[in-house]
Structures are given as C-alpha cells and as structure tokens.
Amino acid sequence: MGRAAVAAIVSLWIIPVSIIVNRIVPEPYMDEIFHIPQAQQYCVGNFRNWDPMITTPPGLYVLSLVHAAVLYPVLFLADQASLFSDTCSTVILRSTNCILAVLCSVLFYEIFTMWRPTLDDRRATLYSVILSLYPLHWFFTFLYYTDVASLAAVLSMHLASLKKNYWLSALLGAFAVSMRQTNIIWVLFIACSEVIGIVFSTQRNNARVGYLDSVSMEESQQIGSSYLGTASNLRKRKAIKVEDVAEDTVVASVSTSTCSAGLLDEIKVILSTSWSKKWEILITFSPFFMVLAAFLAFIWWNGSIVLGAKEAHSVSPHFAQLMYFGLISVLATAPVHFNMDGHADLLKSFWKNRPLSFILSFAAIIASFISIHFFSIAHPYLLADNRHYTFYLWRKVIMAHQFMKYLLVPIYVCSWFSLFSMLGRVKRKIWLMVYFIATAAVLVPAPLIEFRYYTIPFYFFMLNSHITNDRGWLLMGLLYLLVNIFTMGMFLFHPFRWDHEPGIQRFIW
C-alpha cells in the first residue's frame, strides 16, 4: 500500500473508461467545443488567438502543450503523428486530465499522511481511492474541462504549504489561478491557514515551556527532600517520565482550552500574536502577497475577473449557493453524517451550549431565508439546458411549489451545522470561519448553479474533517460508484436530440 498502489488502483478505471468515452464520444462536447480548438491553436503556435466565449485563463492549454510535447517523440516513432499539431487531438487533450486525475489521487494520499501521521498506509490508500471516486471529480476526468487541472494545482499548493515550502506553494498557487481565477481565494485560504497554524503553534510552545518549567521546579523540590544516595537514579527516571507526561499534558491542556475558547478569543490571539510577529509573517508569506498583487493587476488590466462571455458570467450576489453547497456536501458524505452517533453528538453539543446555540440557529435560519428569498438566482442557462442535473433539481424539487424553497431552509441550516460539527472536532473556530468565508467568496459571486464549482471546497472539507469511520468511507465509495455508473451510463448510452438545434445531446453533470 502507498502512493504507487493508489496510482495503480485509480488507473485501473481511468484507462478503460477513457477508451470507452473516446470511442463513443470522439468529438468535442459541450464546453469542449471551446477548450479543445483553443488548445489546438496553441499547438500550432498561435498564442494570440483567443475564443471570446472562454472565461478562464489559458493554464490548461499551456499544460496540454507540455503534455503533447512529451508524447510527440513517442507518437512520431510509432508513426502515429507526423506533425506536432497531430498530438493535440481530442483524445490526447482529454488524456491530460486522466494523468492529472491520477496525480490528484496521489496528492490525496500525500496530504492524508502529512496531515494525519497516525493514519496507517492501508487507510490512507483506501481514503484516497474513495475520494478519487467523488462523482463531480470523477466524471470530468474524461472530458477536457479545467476542473481536474485546477484541483491538481490547488492540492499541490496545499501539500507544499504543509511542508512549509511557501515559495513553491505560492508558485503552484499562481499556476492554479492560471487554471481558474477563483483559485486566488484558495491561495489566500491556504496562507491564512498557515498563519493560524504558526500563531497557535507559538502559543502552544510558550505554554509548553511554562508548564515544563513549573513541573521541573516542583520535581526538583521533591527530589531534594529525598535520600541523597538514591536521588540520582530516581531523578533520571522521574525526569524522563515527567517530561513525557508534561509534554502530553500541556498539549492536551492547550488543545482543550483552544477548543473550548470562543471565536473572539481566538481572533484576539491571532491579532495580538500576528502584530508581534508581523515582520516575520510578512516575509514568510511574501510569495502569496506577490500572487495576490499580480492577480489584482490582472483584474485592473482586464476590467473584469472573467476573460470572455462577461455578460453571461457577471458577478452577482448569489448567497443561495452556500445553501446548496451545504446540502450537496452532506448528501455526498451521507453514510458518515446520517448515523445515530453523529446526531447524538450534534444534539449534545447543541444542548450543552444553549442558549447560544438557539441564538445562532435562529440567526442562521433568518439569514438563510433572506438568502433564498432575495439572493436566489435562476440563470437563463439553468432554466433552458436540460442536459444537467441542476435543471431537474430546480424544476422538480426547488420550484416544485412556491413555498418549497423556503421549506428546504431548515435542511440547509442543519447541513451546515453538521459540516461545522465534523470540522470542529479537529479544527479551531477561526479556521472554520476562514473556510466558510473562502467558500462563500468562491460560490456567492457565481450566478449559475454548477455543482462542479463545489469540488474544491468539498475536498478541503474532507481532507480536514479527519473522518475515521471505515464503514462510512466504504459506503461513501459504494455511493460514488453507483452515481458514477448511472451518470456515465446516461451520458454514453442515452443521447437525445433537440428540436431547435441539430446534433446529439448528452446528459452531463
């Protein structure tokens, strides 16, 4: 078991499914009709040509160019490509994401083992393989979309930051932004997460030193009053034990106090410690500031965050996106969320922290009602395109009755409480706040409901929640497998036609 096993297992389904998809759907489909011709323009050296319908930067096309350059000598010797442009076929361009999907699975494994060193290889392998089956990620592995490349870049940035290589992390972050503009939010999120870690690590180390000093003084007083002949051996044995116990105790003490501390207390610690270490933080995280400055310069130069189709992708306050994300994330982890132990823990925590819990719940419900009523957007693409899950969910569920969208509000709120409950077991309250703000910053400006926009915040939830329920993980894997079989089956084997437009249409996420 290990990274090689993860890559091998994931390749076992990527290779055959990719062959089937390319055989049945050999021509570019949906958004591929924009991305593939643009990448092919790059392959012939035409870097000035740009399709005005493309909204994202050219990072994926540059990556595909490198991929084609690596494959060209092999294809040339095999007499499969006489010109370099021949290597930029639909099949080869799609294979870029297949390779990146394998890389993502390995990155899952690396992050699991880095973030959770007590996790054994068998579990890390299992969890990584199951995460690779997540339907939104799995499906777009086989098409030429930006999602898989964007995820690979963000995960690489995250892993580099965990290894404290901030220059590399920022460089990978800049590359992630070149895939999709909203990744600038995850660059800032990772930088903030690292600042939080540094600040509380400093506080924990200070507490540890103080605790050990007090224990050592007490111990020396006890030893001084004992018999001189046995003092030496006794001191050696007890010093080792006391140091070990003190180390464990102070970590537990600080950890417990941090978990029980309020959000305002943690904010005060962040502000005070950050100010005292301001120059160290500024220098350490200067690479991330450079990426942010470059991004702001791009917005100023471009006049917008998107490159093309600005009218259809204008920034709109779509707060209902947060409601949908919470529910979709809980449904995607249903085997873990919907169990009696989890509900019991959530209810105990809710009752223990009353009346604050009641106040927060009431405020969350009011905010959700306002979001649904005033900031719920029905994008023209959502209403007109019956090739997506969201089309049917909007018509058959959310708009099934005029009051249905309001009846779903308590479910949305409970979904977020469940997410916070799972993350709150291992993460600080200020981290939860930063995660929520980052997720909101990515989703709220998007007027169109696209479940694939939820992929990166979902993965950050999964990688940081420390779920150890093996049965739940296996059931999640089974759930993902069934959804993938259904969705891919509909896409490949149930095409249909529109009366108003020629060509074959296919069901897609």
XYZ file of C-alpha atoms in Angstrom:
509
model
C 0.000 0.000 0.000
C 1.117 3.552 -0.667
C 1.201 6.190 -3.365
C 2.088 3.611 -6.055
C -0.884 1.466 -5.040
C -3.207 4.484 -5.149
C -1.986 5.461 -8.623
C -2.321 1.870 -9.871
C -5.855 1.415 -8.499
C -7.089 4.709 -9.921
C -5.500 3.914 -13.296
C -7.458 0.661 -13.384
C -10.673 2.555 -14.035
C -9.314 5.669 -15.744
C -7.761 3.821 -18.688
C -10.743 1.641 -19.720
C -13.376 4.317 -19.094
C -11.314 6.836 -21.062
C -11.114 4.438 -24.003
C -14.889 3.903 -23.922
C -15.657 7.626 -23.691
C -13.358 8.483 -26.612
C -14.819 5.696 -28.729
C -18.469 6.653 -28.169
C -17.971 10.445 -27.944
C -14.977 11.139 -30.212
C -15.948 14.737 -30.965
C -15.720 17.689 -28.533
C -18.874 18.026 -26.454
C -20.434 20.999 -24.643
C -17.676 23.238 -23.177
C -15.074 21.171 -25.028
C -16.136 22.891 -28.254
C -14.417 25.987 -26.844
C -11.496 24.469 -24.933
C -10.226 21.943 -27.490
C -9.987 24.325 -30.507
C -8.272 26.875 -28.255
C -5.704 24.304 -27.108
C -5.153 23.290 -30.740
C -4.440 26.930 -31.609
C -1.677 26.850 -29.001
C -0.336 23.637 -30.522
C 0.245 25.373 -33.860
C 1.923 28.303 -32.148
C -0.977 30.722 -32.473
C -0.879 32.212 -28.981
C -2.608 35.448 -29.912
C -5.859 33.830 -30.983
C -8.485 33.714 -28.216
C -12.083 32.496 -28.254
C -14.221 35.249 -26.665
C -16.564 32.620 -25.187
C -13.822 31.231 -22.906
C -13.952 32.702 -19.395
C -10.903 31.055 -17.781
C -7.149 31.756 -18.275
C -5.003 29.567 -20.559
C -3.235 27.498 -17.880
C -4.809 24.231 -19.031
C -3.799 24.838 -22.653
C -0.185 25.520 -21.683
C -0.147 22.345 -19.589
C -1.609 20.381 -22.514
C 1.092 21.828 -24.756
C 3.749 20.385 -22.437
C 1.867 17.075 -22.336
C 1.758 16.941 -26.143
C 5.459 17.797 -26.357
C 6.306 14.844 -24.126
C 4.151 12.459 -26.179
C 5.226 13.704 -29.623
C 8.549 11.757 -29.906
C 6.783 8.526 -28.933
C 3.898 9.092 -31.368
C 6.312 10.132 -34.117
C 8.408 6.982 -33.740
C 5.228 4.902 -33.669
C 4.172 6.606 -36.923
C 1.045 7.984 -35.227
C 1.884 11.669 -35.660
C 3.886 13.287 -38.437
C 3.336 16.870 -37.255
C 3.388 18.226 -33.721
C -0.166 19.512 -34.155
C -1.300 15.906 -34.665
C -0.596 15.256 -30.984
C -3.275 17.762 -29.996
C -6.216 15.583 -30.954
C -9.293 15.345 -28.757
C -8.083 12.026 -27.327
C -4.644 13.364 -26.377
C -6.025 16.569 -24.883
C -8.521 14.616 -22.797
C -5.717 12.359 -21.600
C -4.185 15.412 -19.891
C -6.948 15.267 -17.302
C -6.618 11.494 -16.965
C -2.980 11.865 -15.933
C -3.849 14.749 -13.623
C -6.597 12.669 -12.002
C -4.002 10.025 -11.097
C -1.817 12.817 -9.722
C -4.768 14.070 -7.631
C -5.208 10.629 -6.080
C -1.517 10.568 -5.107
C -1.835 14.080 -3.678
C -4.790 12.914 -1.573
C -2.563 10.183 -0.159
C 0.336 12.568 0.494
C -1.902 15.087 2.248
C -3.525 12.389 4.373
C -0.175 11.010 5.516
C 1.255 14.505 6.044
C -1.734 15.900 7.912
C -2.575 12.723 9.827
C 0.713 10.906 10.591
C -1.049 8.339 12.779
C -3.095 7.129 9.801
C -1.739 3.794 8.549
C -0.977 3.198 4.865
C -3.953 0.915 4.328
C -6.448 3.522 5.465
C -4.691 6.369 3.668
C -4.809 4.317 0.463
C -8.483 3.461 0.961
C -9.491 7.037 1.688
C -7.507 8.396 -1.275
C -9.062 5.938 -3.706
C -12.580 6.737 -2.468
C -12.001 10.487 -2.745
C -10.884 9.902 -6.333
C -14.338 8.439 -6.996
C -16.135 11.632 -5.924
C -18.651 11.982 -8.805
C -18.010 15.627 -9.757
C -14.280 14.987 -9.978
C -14.557 11.517 -11.499
C -16.839 12.443 -14.392
C -14.832 15.426 -15.632
C -11.656 13.346 -15.609
C -12.710 12.053 -19.025
C -13.540 15.391 -20.653
C -11.375 18.392 -21.492
C -12.572 20.748 -18.751
C -10.484 22.858 -16.367
C -11.773 21.215 -13.173
C -9.262 18.382 -12.743
C -6.233 20.536 -13.603
C -7.481 23.238 -11.240
C -7.883 20.715 -8.419
C -4.425 19.214 -9.046
C -2.809 22.646 -8.828
C -4.676 23.569 -5.618
C -3.839 20.247 -3.957
C -0.175 20.616 -4.930
C -0.177 24.115 -3.446
C -1.757 22.775 -0.248
C 0.795 19.959 0.077
C 3.716 22.346 -0.450
C 2.347 24.634 2.273
C 2.025 21.693 4.686
C 5.717 21.029 4.040
C 6.406 24.725 4.807
C 7.775 25.336 1.325
C 5.917 28.614 0.848
C 7.736 29.794 -2.268
C 6.804 26.588 -4.098
C 3.301 26.757 -2.676
C 2.817 30.310 -3.968
C 4.227 29.356 -7.371
C 1.769 26.475 -7.602
C -0.943 28.858 -6.420
C -0.151 31.207 -9.303
C -0.416 28.228 -11.644
C -3.769 27.309 -10.051
C -5.031 30.840 -10.721
C -3.962 30.440 -14.359
C -6.381 27.492 -14.497
C -9.309 29.255 -12.852
C -9.481 32.773 -11.444
C -11.395 31.831 -8.288
C -8.394 29.811 -7.119
C -6.943 33.079 -5.832
C -9.345 32.554 -2.924
C -7.733 29.203 -2.122
C -4.287 30.793 -2.325
C -5.379 33.248 0.379
C -7.144 30.494 2.331
C -4.009 28.362 2.490
C -1.914 31.363 3.524
C -4.414 32.207 6.292
C -4.473 28.581 7.442
C -0.702 28.586 7.738
C -0.732 31.882 9.669
C -3.282 30.388 12.076
C -1.056 27.341 12.498
C 2.041 29.444 13.166
C 0.271 31.688 15.684
C -1.204 28.881 17.738
C 1.970 26.822 17.459
C 3.810 29.760 19.065
C 1.190 29.961 21.797
C 1.364 26.206 22.381
C 5.162 26.240 22.586
C 5.075 29.083 25.097
C 2.541 27.204 27.192
C 4.669 24.048 26.981
C 7.804 25.851 28.173
C 5.928 27.430 31.081
C 4.393 24.126 32.072
C 7.675 22.238 31.911
C 9.423 24.916 33.989
C 6.815 24.664 36.735
C 6.899 20.852 36.697
C 10.700 20.783 36.790
C 10.777 23.152 39.787
C 8.242 21.064 41.660
C 10.085 17.878 40.821
C 13.449 19.250 41.956
C 11.904 20.215 45.301
C 10.563 16.686 45.755
C 13.878 15.118 44.828
C 15.840 17.451 47.082
C 13.983 16.182 50.136
C 14.673 12.520 49.379
C 17.702 10.343 50.270
C 20.907 11.511 48.552
C 22.114 8.020 47.635
C 19.043 7.141 45.584
C 18.370 10.643 44.314
C 20.465 10.300 41.179
C 18.693 7.243 39.750
C 15.287 8.447 40.905
C 15.869 11.829 39.312
C 16.815 10.251 35.974
C 13.762 8.001 35.877
C 11.336 10.676 37.002
C 12.809 13.362 34.795
C 12.137 11.271 31.723
C 8.633 10.348 32.843
C 7.724 13.825 33.972
C 8.966 15.352 30.725
C 6.939 12.892 28.668
C 3.843 13.327 30.805
C 4.282 17.091 30.853
C 4.596 17.153 27.057
C 1.384 15.170 26.627
C -0.445 17.067 29.349
C 0.393 20.525 28.105
C -0.542 19.649 24.533
C -3.846 18.252 25.763
C -4.347 21.251 28.015
C -3.664 23.795 25.305
C -5.684 21.831 22.795
C -8.632 21.575 25.167
C -8.521 25.245 26.063
C -8.352 26.154 22.398
C -11.362 24.043 21.544
C -13.339 25.484 24.424
C -12.221 29.050 23.703
C -14.631 31.272 21.844
C -14.154 32.655 18.374
C -13.487 36.143 19.740
C -10.747 34.779 21.999
C -9.062 33.125 19.028
C -9.346 36.295 16.953
C -7.683 38.241 19.793
C -4.844 35.722 19.903
C -4.417 35.923 16.117
C -4.363 39.719 16.095
C -2.033 40.136 19.070
C 0.434 37.423 18.046
C 0.363 38.417 14.376
C 1.169 42.009 15.305
C 4.082 40.969 17.497
C 5.400 38.735 14.682
C 4.295 40.984 11.827
C 7.658 41.238 10.086
C 8.268 37.504 10.277
C 4.798 36.811 8.850
C 5.156 39.415 6.106
C 8.493 37.998 4.998
C 7.417 34.361 5.301
C 4.221 34.847 3.304
C 5.508 37.464 0.865
C 5.252 34.968 -2.053
C 1.475 34.777 -1.511
C 1.243 38.584 -1.432
C 3.054 38.664 -4.780
C 0.477 36.292 -6.290
C -2.337 38.461 -4.914
C -0.751 41.634 -6.305
C -0.355 40.028 -9.737
C -3.992 38.919 -9.671
C -5.228 42.408 -8.769
C -3.115 43.813 -11.599
C -4.767 41.321 -13.965
C -8.266 42.427 -12.893
C -7.294 46.073 -13.406
C -5.878 45.302 -16.860
C -8.773 43.047 -17.913
C -11.544 45.140 -16.385
C -13.214 42.007 -15.006
C -12.424 38.749 -13.260
C -13.559 36.695 -16.289
C -11.915 36.806 -19.714
C -14.808 36.164 -22.096
C -18.623 35.903 -22.094
C -18.691 38.610 -19.430
C -22.418 39.223 -19.795
C -23.339 35.614 -19.026
C -20.848 35.353 -16.131
C -21.205 38.704 -14.439
C -20.608 38.743 -10.691
C -23.922 38.512 -8.820
C -24.707 38.158 -5.090
C -25.947 34.555 -5.141
C -25.940 33.679 -1.424
C -28.227 30.711 -2.022
C -25.160 28.926 -3.457
C -23.941 28.415 0.115
C -27.198 26.675 0.998
C -26.908 24.332 -1.969
C -23.258 23.565 -1.245
C -24.002 22.609 2.368
C -26.746 20.213 1.353
C -24.793 18.663 -1.543
C -21.738 18.136 0.688
C -23.798 16.411 3.358
C -25.503 14.208 0.762
C -22.091 13.332 -0.705
C -20.984 12.169 2.763
C -24.358 10.756 3.780
C -23.005 7.459 5.203
C -20.895 9.460 7.671
C -23.448 12.162 8.503
C -26.579 10.067 8.778
C -25.722 7.874 11.761
C -27.067 7.865 15.299
C -23.729 8.618 16.980
C -23.178 11.698 14.853
C -26.672 13.016 15.511
C -26.309 12.313 19.241
C -23.007 14.233 19.399
C -24.510 17.160 17.494
C -27.547 17.313 19.784
C -25.391 17.069 22.913
C -23.172 19.884 21.689
C -26.242 21.935 20.785
C -27.837 21.422 24.211
C -24.590 21.952 26.113
C -24.004 25.368 24.537
C -27.524 26.721 24.996
C -28.752 29.466 24.840
C -26.007 30.462 22.378
C -26.921 27.523 20.151
C -30.541 28.671 19.948
C -29.475 32.223 19.103
C -27.061 31.059 16.388
C -29.648 28.676 14.950
C -32.274 31.397 14.813
C -29.810 33.806 13.182
C -28.743 31.150 10.654
C -32.343 30.389 9.709
C -33.173 34.080 9.271
C -30.037 34.631 7.165
C -30.895 31.569 5.069
C -34.449 32.766 4.462
C -33.107 36.142 3.339
C -30.565 34.439 1.073
C -33.184 32.219 -0.528
C -35.765 34.971 -0.958
C -33.591 37.854 -2.130
C -30.389 36.235 -3.392
C -31.516 33.115 -5.244
C -30.745 33.434 -8.973
C -32.352 31.459 -11.789
C -29.727 31.809 -14.512
C -31.014 31.541 -18.126
C -28.650 28.588 -18.713
C -30.171 26.793 -15.713
C -33.726 27.237 -16.994
C -33.038 26.328 -20.613
C -30.490 23.478 -20.550
C -31.998 20.076 -19.741
C -28.648 18.281 -20.051
C -27.741 18.882 -16.386
C -28.821 17.533 -13.011
C -29.403 21.099 -11.822
C -32.116 21.657 -14.451
C -34.231 18.858 -12.986
C -33.448 19.635 -9.344
C -34.502 23.240 -9.874
C -37.749 22.362 -11.642
C -38.744 19.196 -9.801
C -37.540 19.966 -6.266
C -36.728 23.601 -5.513
C -39.543 25.040 -7.635
C -41.972 22.144 -7.190
C -44.135 24.510 -5.115
C -43.927 28.221 -4.425
C -43.083 27.521 -0.768
C -40.767 24.574 -1.388
C -37.582 26.650 -1.471
C -38.452 28.020 1.990
C -39.272 24.588 3.386
C -35.752 23.478 2.475
C -34.151 26.209 4.611
C -34.028 24.158 7.880
C -32.349 21.353 5.931
C -29.749 23.764 4.574
C -29.038 25.082 8.080
C -28.781 21.579 9.563
C -26.400 20.630 6.763
C -24.011 23.435 7.632
C -24.259 22.675 11.346
C -23.340 19.081 10.557
C -20.344 20.171 8.465
C -19.151 22.537 11.188
C -19.662 19.858 13.826
C -17.386 17.422 11.991
C -14.722 20.023 11.262
C -14.974 21.496 14.759
C -13.742 18.273 16.325
C -10.249 18.875 14.929
C -10.142 22.473 13.698
C -10.217 25.800 15.521
C -13.211 28.087 15.314
C -11.253 30.752 13.473
C -10.246 28.167 10.861
C -13.934 27.302 10.400
C -14.676 30.989 9.881
C -11.897 31.348 7.287
C -13.096 28.203 5.493
C -16.678 29.498 5.394
C -15.562 32.903 4.100
C -13.381 31.280 1.412
C -16.208 29.012 0.295
C -18.578 31.981 0.177
C -16.070 34.055 -1.788
C -15.827 31.312 -4.416
C -19.521 30.430 -4.707
C -21.546 33.566 -3.961
C -20.365 35.611 -6.990
C -21.316 32.759 -9.377
C -24.801 33.305 -10.832
C -25.005 29.831 -12.355
C -25.589 26.757 -10.174
C -22.796 24.381 -11.204
C -22.073 21.502 -8.846
C -18.528 21.238 -10.176
C -17.805 24.604 -8.564
C -18.274 22.799 -5.233
C -15.434 20.317 -5.822
C -12.502 22.164 -4.223
C -14.339 23.367 -1.069
C -15.733 19.843 -0.692
C -12.266 18.330 -0.841
C -10.945 20.801 1.720
C -13.782 19.692 3.987
C -12.964 16.008 3.511
C -9.201 16.395 3.941
C -9.606 18.381 7.172
C -12.518 16.581 8.847
C -10.461 13.542 9.970
C -13.260 11.030 9.364
C -12.086 7.625 10.602
C -15.275 5.609 10.192
C -14.105 2.875 7.798
C -17.630 1.586 7.297
C -18.768 5.097 6.408
C -15.891 5.504 3.940
C -16.730 2.199 2.240
C -20.401 3.129 1.958
C -19.386 6.504 0.504
C -17.247 4.673 -2.047
C -20.205 2.488 -2.975
C -22.462 5.537 -3.246
C -19.963 7.310 -5.504
C -19.569 4.210 -7.647
C -23.329 3.886 -8.203
C -23.719 7.589 -9.042
C -20.782 7.400 -11.459
C -22.175 4.340 -13.239
C -25.584 5.996 -13.609
C -24.246 9.361 -14.799
C -21.730 7.906 -17.238
C -24.328 5.431 -18.500
C -26.749 8.273 -19.202
C -24.002 10.289 -20.884
C -22.807 7.490 -23.157
C -25.854 5.353 -23.887
C -28.874 7.662 -23.710
C -28.302 10.511 -26.156
C -31.217 12.632 -27.315
C -31.957 15.425 -29.772
C -33.377 18.928 -29.513
C -35.956 20.132 -31.972
C -34.468 23.603 -32.161
C -30.799 22.577 -32.560
C -29.060 19.947 -34.717
C -26.739 17.314 -33.303
C -26.788 14.765 -30.486
C -27.220 15.963 -26.903
C -25.986 14.050 -23.854
C -26.781 14.164 -20.166
C -23.951 15.610 -18.082
C -23.327 16.923 -14.571
